[in-house]
Amino acid sequence: MQGTVDGFSYGAVTPLVAYLMACLGGALGLRCTTRALLVTHSWRPAWLALGAAAIGSGIWTMHFVAMMGFAIKETPIHYDKPITYASLGLAIVMVGVGIFVVGYRGATGTALFTGGTITGLGVASMHYLGMAGVHFHGRFTYNTLTVAASVVIAVVAATAALWAAGRVRGFLWSVGASLVMGLAVSGMHYMGMAALRVHLDGPSHATGGAPEPSVLAPMLIGPLAFLLLAAVVVVFDPLMVMGRPVRRIAEHKPGVPAAAVASHLDRRPALHNERRPEHHGSRTR
């Protein structure tokens, strides 16, 4: 028996709020990744980890805000909490792997392709694992081509976002990049939902419809609180607002780890200083 799906039970409210959550997570993650590319190795892992957690939490929150408007008219739906939280962990871990690749190898070439692919697959995996946590009186099936298209969107969006993190320094440019990333992530979600088909095991005696906001809202509290905390960290770091690096020399090397640039160039003054006494002595003799 075919089920009837309504992905917009609350109208435009859930897609709009979901898009804003994706933009928020993307903006915080991009700024943290940018910051990581401009500092030496001692602080880089912390900034990269914060960026990964921000992006992962943002896309996860986006997904389940959008799912508040998802309903099957013939049967009620429920959420498996362990699987739902596992999708959050998967998103953070896979996004983190991609971000660390770019953070230590630079946002160019093979490193950008590898990091973007892993991050995009993390976004897609989060979506489909989260959908596996949706329980009802039936099962989901997916159109293979549409699923493939949603994965491609996720990979392209992630690669573009990581490229922006390595190349973009200005605050307004980062905001623009996060808006594009939010649009791509939301597009990936709804493309994945378009691939979905609902098959019911039989007539249900319960009334269908979208779950009450109170069902998903408690699960969103933790990620939302973390995004707020990450926003505070970013806002109170003046280098994040202005896009200025700790070492001025690194600002002209977008996508290249600052430690490598700094360590290479820091040796030049030392050699210059070593020659200076000899030169000075030759003039006094």
Short mmCIF file of C-alpha atoms in Angstrom, two decimals:
data_model
loop_
_atom_site.label_atom_id
_atom_site.label_comp_id
_atom_site.label_asym_id
_atom_site.label_seq_id
_atom_site.Cartn_x
_atom_site.Cartn_y
_atom_site.Cartn_z
CA MET A 1 0.00 0.00 0.00
CA GLN A 2 1.41 3.37 -1.05
CA GLY A 3 1.58 6.07 1.62
CA THR A 4 0.89 9.76 1.08
CA VAL A 5 3.78 12.03 2.09
CA ASP A 6 3.51 15.68 3.07
CA GLY A 7 6.90 17.34 3.53
CA PHE A 8 5.53 20.80 4.31
CA SER A 9 2.91 20.30 7.01
CA TYR A 10 3.73 23.70 8.55
CA GLY A 11 4.06 25.49 5.22
CA ALA A 12 7.21 27.49 4.56
CA VAL A 13 8.12 27.78 8.25
CA THR A 14 10.14 24.58 8.58
CA PRO A 15 12.09 24.94 5.29
CA LEU A 16 12.99 28.54 6.15
CA VAL A 17 14.11 27.78 9.70
CA ALA A 18 15.98 24.69 8.47
CA TYR A 19 17.80 26.83 5.89
CA LEU A 20 18.79 29.35 8.58
CA MET A 21 20.16 26.55 10.76
CA ALA A 22 22.24 25.24 7.86
CA CYS A 23 23.56 28.76 7.21
CA LEU A 24 24.42 29.26 10.88
CA GLY A 25 26.31 25.99 11.16
CA GLY A 26 28.05 26.63 7.84
CA ALA A 27 29.05 30.18 8.78
CA LEU A 28 30.51 29.12 12.13
CA GLY A 29 32.29 26.15 10.60
CA LEU A 30 33.77 28.21 7.78
CA ARG A 31 35.04 30.90 10.12
CA CYS A 32 36.60 28.33 12.44
CA THR A 33 38.26 26.56 9.51
CA THR A 34 39.54 29.88 8.18
CA ARG A 35 40.94 30.68 11.61
CA ALA A 36 42.65 27.29 11.75
CA LEU A 37 44.40 27.93 8.42
CA LEU A 38 45.87 31.15 9.81
CA VAL A 39 47.43 29.88 13.02
CA THR A 40 50.28 27.57 13.93
CA HIS A 41 49.91 23.93 14.88
CA SER A 42 49.32 24.46 18.60
CA TRP A 43 45.83 25.96 18.15
CA ARG A 44 44.87 24.44 14.82
CA PRO A 45 43.28 21.16 16.07
CA ALA A 46 40.99 23.04 18.47
CA TRP A 47 39.71 25.38 15.76
CA LEU A 48 39.25 22.55 13.26
CA ALA A 49 37.38 20.43 15.82
CA LEU A 50 35.12 23.37 16.68
CA GLY A 51 34.46 23.96 12.98
CA ALA A 52 33.61 20.30 12.37
CA ALA A 53 31.24 20.20 15.33
CA ALA A 54 29.57 23.44 14.21
CA ILE A 55 28.98 22.24 10.64
CA GLY A 56 27.86 18.80 11.81
CA SER A 57 25.47 20.25 14.38
CA GLY A 58 24.15 22.78 11.88
CA ILE A 59 23.29 20.28 9.16
CA TRP A 60 21.85 17.84 11.71
CA THR A 61 19.66 20.57 13.20
CA MET A 62 18.63 21.63 9.71
CA HIS A 63 17.60 18.07 8.89
CA PHE A 64 15.39 17.56 11.92
CA VAL A 65 13.85 21.02 11.81
CA ALA A 66 12.83 20.19 8.25
CA MET A 67 11.55 16.81 9.45
CA MET A 68 9.13 18.58 11.81
CA GLY A 69 7.09 19.29 8.70
CA PHE A 70 7.31 15.72 7.39
CA ALA A 71 4.15 13.64 7.71
CA ILE A 72 2.64 10.41 6.40
CA LYS A 73 -1.08 10.96 6.25
CA GLU A 74 -2.07 7.32 6.80
CA THR A 75 0.11 6.54 9.85
CA PRO A 76 1.93 8.29 12.70
CA ILE A 77 5.72 8.36 12.74
CA HIS A 78 8.19 7.98 15.59
CA TYR A 79 11.92 8.53 15.96
CA ASP A 80 14.50 6.06 17.23
CA LYS A 81 16.67 8.19 19.53
CA PRO A 82 19.87 6.08 19.40
CA ILE A 83 19.87 6.10 15.60
CA THR A 84 18.98 9.80 15.55
CA TYR A 85 21.90 10.71 17.81
CA ALA A 86 24.17 8.33 15.91
CA SER A 87 23.48 10.37 12.77
CA LEU A 88 24.69 13.47 14.61
CA GLY A 89 27.90 11.72 15.67
CA LEU A 90 28.47 10.41 12.15
CA ALA A 91 28.06 13.89 10.69
CA ILE A 92 30.56 15.45 13.10
CA VAL A 93 33.16 12.69 12.63
CA MET A 94 33.04 12.61 8.82
CA VAL A 95 32.92 16.38 8.49
CA GLY A 96 35.82 16.52 10.93
CA VAL A 97 37.92 14.17 8.82
CA GLY A 98 37.34 16.31 5.74
CA ILE A 99 38.09 19.55 7.57
CA PHE A 100 41.28 18.20 9.12
CA VAL A 101 42.50 17.11 5.69
CA VAL A 102 42.07 20.64 4.36
CA GLY A 103 43.32 22.19 7.58
CA TYR A 104 46.67 20.43 7.37
CA ARG A 105 47.08 20.03 3.60
CA GLY A 106 45.56 23.25 2.33
CA ALA A 107 42.38 24.04 0.39
CA THR A 108 43.82 23.16 -3.01
CA GLY A 109 44.23 20.21 -5.34
CA THR A 110 43.98 16.67 -4.04
CA ALA A 111 43.50 17.73 -0.43
CA LEU A 112 40.48 19.88 -1.32
CA PHE A 113 38.95 17.10 -3.44
CA THR A 114 39.52 14.50 -0.71
CA GLY A 115 38.29 16.70 2.11
CA GLY A 116 35.25 17.88 0.16
CA THR A 117 34.31 14.34 -0.84
CA ILE A 118 34.56 13.00 2.71
CA THR A 119 32.65 15.97 4.12
CA GLY A 120 29.93 15.67 1.48
CA LEU A 121 29.55 11.96 2.10
CA GLY A 122 29.25 12.78 5.79
CA VAL A 123 26.38 15.17 5.09
CA ALA A 124 24.61 12.60 2.91
CA SER A 125 25.25 9.78 5.39
CA MET A 126 23.79 11.86 8.19
CA HIS A 127 20.63 12.41 6.17
CA TYR A 128 20.01 8.79 5.27
CA LEU A 129 20.96 7.43 8.68
CA GLY A 130 18.60 9.97 10.22
CA MET A 131 15.86 8.73 7.91
CA ALA A 132 16.61 5.17 9.05
CA GLY A 133 15.61 6.35 12.53
CA VAL A 134 12.08 7.21 11.34
CA HIS A 135 9.74 4.40 12.37
CA PHE A 136 6.18 3.90 11.16
CA HIS A 137 3.83 1.15 10.02
CA GLY A 138 5.74 0.46 6.82
CA ARG A 139 9.08 1.10 5.12
CA PHE A 140 10.91 3.59 2.93
CA THR A 141 12.29 2.94 -0.53
CA TYR A 142 14.41 5.33 -2.58
CA ASN A 143 14.91 6.18 -6.23
CA THR A 144 18.56 5.39 -6.94
CA LEU A 145 19.19 8.20 -9.43
CA THR A 146 17.68 10.85 -7.17
CA VAL A 147 19.71 9.59 -4.22
CA ALA A 148 22.85 9.78 -6.34
CA ALA A 149 21.96 13.37 -7.30
CA SER A 150 21.54 14.30 -3.64
CA VAL A 151 24.96 12.85 -2.82
CA VAL A 152 26.55 14.79 -5.69
CA ILE A 153 24.96 18.00 -4.38
CA ALA A 154 26.35 17.31 -0.91
CA VAL A 155 29.88 16.65 -2.21
CA VAL A 156 29.92 19.71 -4.46
CA ALA A 157 28.54 21.92 -1.68
CA ALA A 158 31.09 20.63 0.83
CA THR A 159 33.98 21.09 -1.60
CA ALA A 160 32.90 24.63 -2.40
CA ALA A 161 32.55 25.41 1.30
CA LEU A 162 36.02 24.13 2.13
CA TRP A 163 37.45 26.05 -0.82
CA ALA A 164 35.79 29.19 0.53
CA ALA A 165 37.24 28.50 3.98
CA GLY A 166 40.73 28.44 2.51
CA ARG A 167 40.30 31.37 0.11
CA VAL A 168 37.85 33.81 1.65
CA ARG A 169 39.11 36.17 4.35
CA GLY A 170 36.56 38.99 4.56
CA PHE A 171 33.56 38.70 6.87
CA LEU A 172 30.97 39.59 4.21
CA TRP A 173 32.45 37.09 1.77
CA SER A 174 32.18 34.39 4.45
CA VAL A 175 28.55 35.29 5.05
CA GLY A 176 27.86 34.95 1.34
CA ALA A 177 29.63 31.58 1.24
CA SER A 178 27.59 30.34 4.21
CA LEU A 179 24.33 31.40 2.50
CA VAL A 180 25.29 29.40 -0.58
CA MET A 181 26.32 26.44 1.56
CA GLY A 182 23.01 26.57 3.46
CA LEU A 183 21.12 26.57 0.18
CA ALA A 184 23.10 23.59 -1.11
CA VAL A 185 22.68 21.57 2.11
CA SER A 186 18.95 22.29 2.21
CA GLY A 187 18.73 21.39 -1.47
CA MET A 188 20.48 18.10 -0.74
CA HIS A 189 17.93 17.36 2.01
CA TYR A 190 14.89 18.00 -0.13
CA MET A 191 16.42 16.19 -3.09
CA GLY A 192 16.86 13.19 -0.81
CA MET A 193 13.27 13.51 0.36
CA ALA A 194 12.12 13.62 -3.27
CA ALA A 195 13.77 10.22 -3.75
CA LEU A 196 11.68 8.72 -0.97
CA ARG A 197 8.67 6.45 -1.41
CA VAL A 198 6.50 5.19 1.46
CA HIS A 199 5.11 1.66 1.48
CA LEU A 200 2.64 0.82 4.24
CA ASP A 201 2.33 -2.67 5.63
CA GLY A 202 -1.42 -2.28 5.84
CA PRO A 203 -4.13 0.09 7.03
CA SER A 204 -3.29 1.82 10.30
CA HIS A 205 -5.85 2.38 13.04
CA ALA A 206 -4.00 5.47 14.31
CA THR A 207 -4.30 8.93 12.83
CA GLY A 208 -1.35 10.05 10.71
CA GLY A 209 0.20 13.47 10.47
CA ALA A 210 3.34 15.39 11.36
CA PRO A 211 4.82 14.70 14.78
CA GLU A 212 4.25 17.29 17.47
CA PRO A 213 7.13 19.77 17.84
CA SER A 214 7.58 18.46 21.38
CA VAL A 215 8.78 15.14 19.91
CA LEU A 216 11.84 16.53 18.15
CA ALA A 217 12.40 19.74 20.10
CA PRO A 218 14.12 18.08 23.12
CA MET A 219 16.62 16.37 20.80
CA LEU A 220 17.49 19.72 19.22
CA ILE A 221 18.33 21.48 22.48
CA GLY A 222 21.89 20.12 22.75
CA PRO A 223 23.03 20.96 19.19
CA LEU A 224 21.37 24.37 19.35
CA ALA A 225 23.11 25.15 22.63
CA PHE A 226 26.43 24.11 21.11
CA LEU A 227 25.87 26.34 18.07
CA LEU A 228 25.18 29.23 20.42
CA LEU A 229 28.39 28.52 22.33
CA ALA A 230 30.38 28.30 19.09
CA ALA A 231 28.87 31.61 17.98
CA VAL A 232 30.03 33.24 21.21
CA VAL A 233 33.57 31.93 20.69
CA VAL A 234 33.67 33.22 17.12
CA VAL A 235 32.13 36.61 17.93
CA PHE A 236 34.56 37.30 20.77
CA ASP A 237 37.56 36.45 18.61
CA PRO A 238 38.33 39.74 16.81
CA LEU A 239 40.42 37.93 14.18
CA MET A 240 37.30 36.08 13.10
CA VAL A 241 35.31 39.26 12.53
CA MET A 242 38.02 41.06 10.59
CA GLY A 243 39.44 37.98 8.89
CA ARG A 244 42.99 38.94 9.90
CA PRO A 245 45.56 36.27 10.65
CA VAL A 246 47.86 36.02 13.61
CA ARG A 247 50.81 36.38 11.27
CA ARG A 248 50.35 38.97 8.56
CA ILE A 249 52.48 36.98 6.13
CA ALA A 250 49.98 34.09 6.12
CA GLU A 251 47.14 36.26 4.88
CA HIS A 252 48.63 36.26 1.38
CA LYS A 253 48.86 32.46 1.31
CA PRO A 254 45.21 31.35 1.25
CA GLY A 255 44.71 27.64 1.59
CA VAL A 256 48.25 27.00 2.83
CA PRO A 257 48.76 26.02 6.48
CA ALA A 258 50.10 29.07 8.29
CA ALA A 259 52.64 27.09 10.27
CA ALA A 260 54.39 25.91 7.13
CA VAL A 261 54.55 29.41 5.67
CA ALA A 262 55.64 30.97 8.92
CA SER A 263 58.33 28.39 9.69
CA HIS A 264 59.79 28.83 6.20
CA LEU A 265 59.85 32.59 6.35
CA ASP A 266 60.92 32.89 9.97
CA ARG A 267 64.28 31.43 9.00
CA ARG A 268 65.05 34.32 6.68
CA PRO A 269 65.46 37.03 9.33
CA ALA A 270 67.72 34.68 11.28
CA LEU A 271 70.06 34.30 8.31
CA HIS A 272 69.97 38.03 7.76
CA ASN A 273 70.86 38.73 11.36
CA GLU A 274 73.75 36.28 11.20
CA ARG A 275 75.28 38.14 8.27
CA ARG A 276 74.74 41.59 9.74
CA PRO A 277 77.59 41.57 12.35
CA GLU A 278 80.09 40.39 9.72
CA HIS A 279 79.03 43.12 7.34
CA HIS A 280 79.14 45.72 10.07
CA GLY A 281 82.57 44.63 11.10
CA SER A 282 83.94 44.98 7.57
CA ARG A 283 82.85 48.59 7.47
CA THR A 284 84.54 49.50 10.74
CA ARG A 285 87.86 47.94 9.80
#
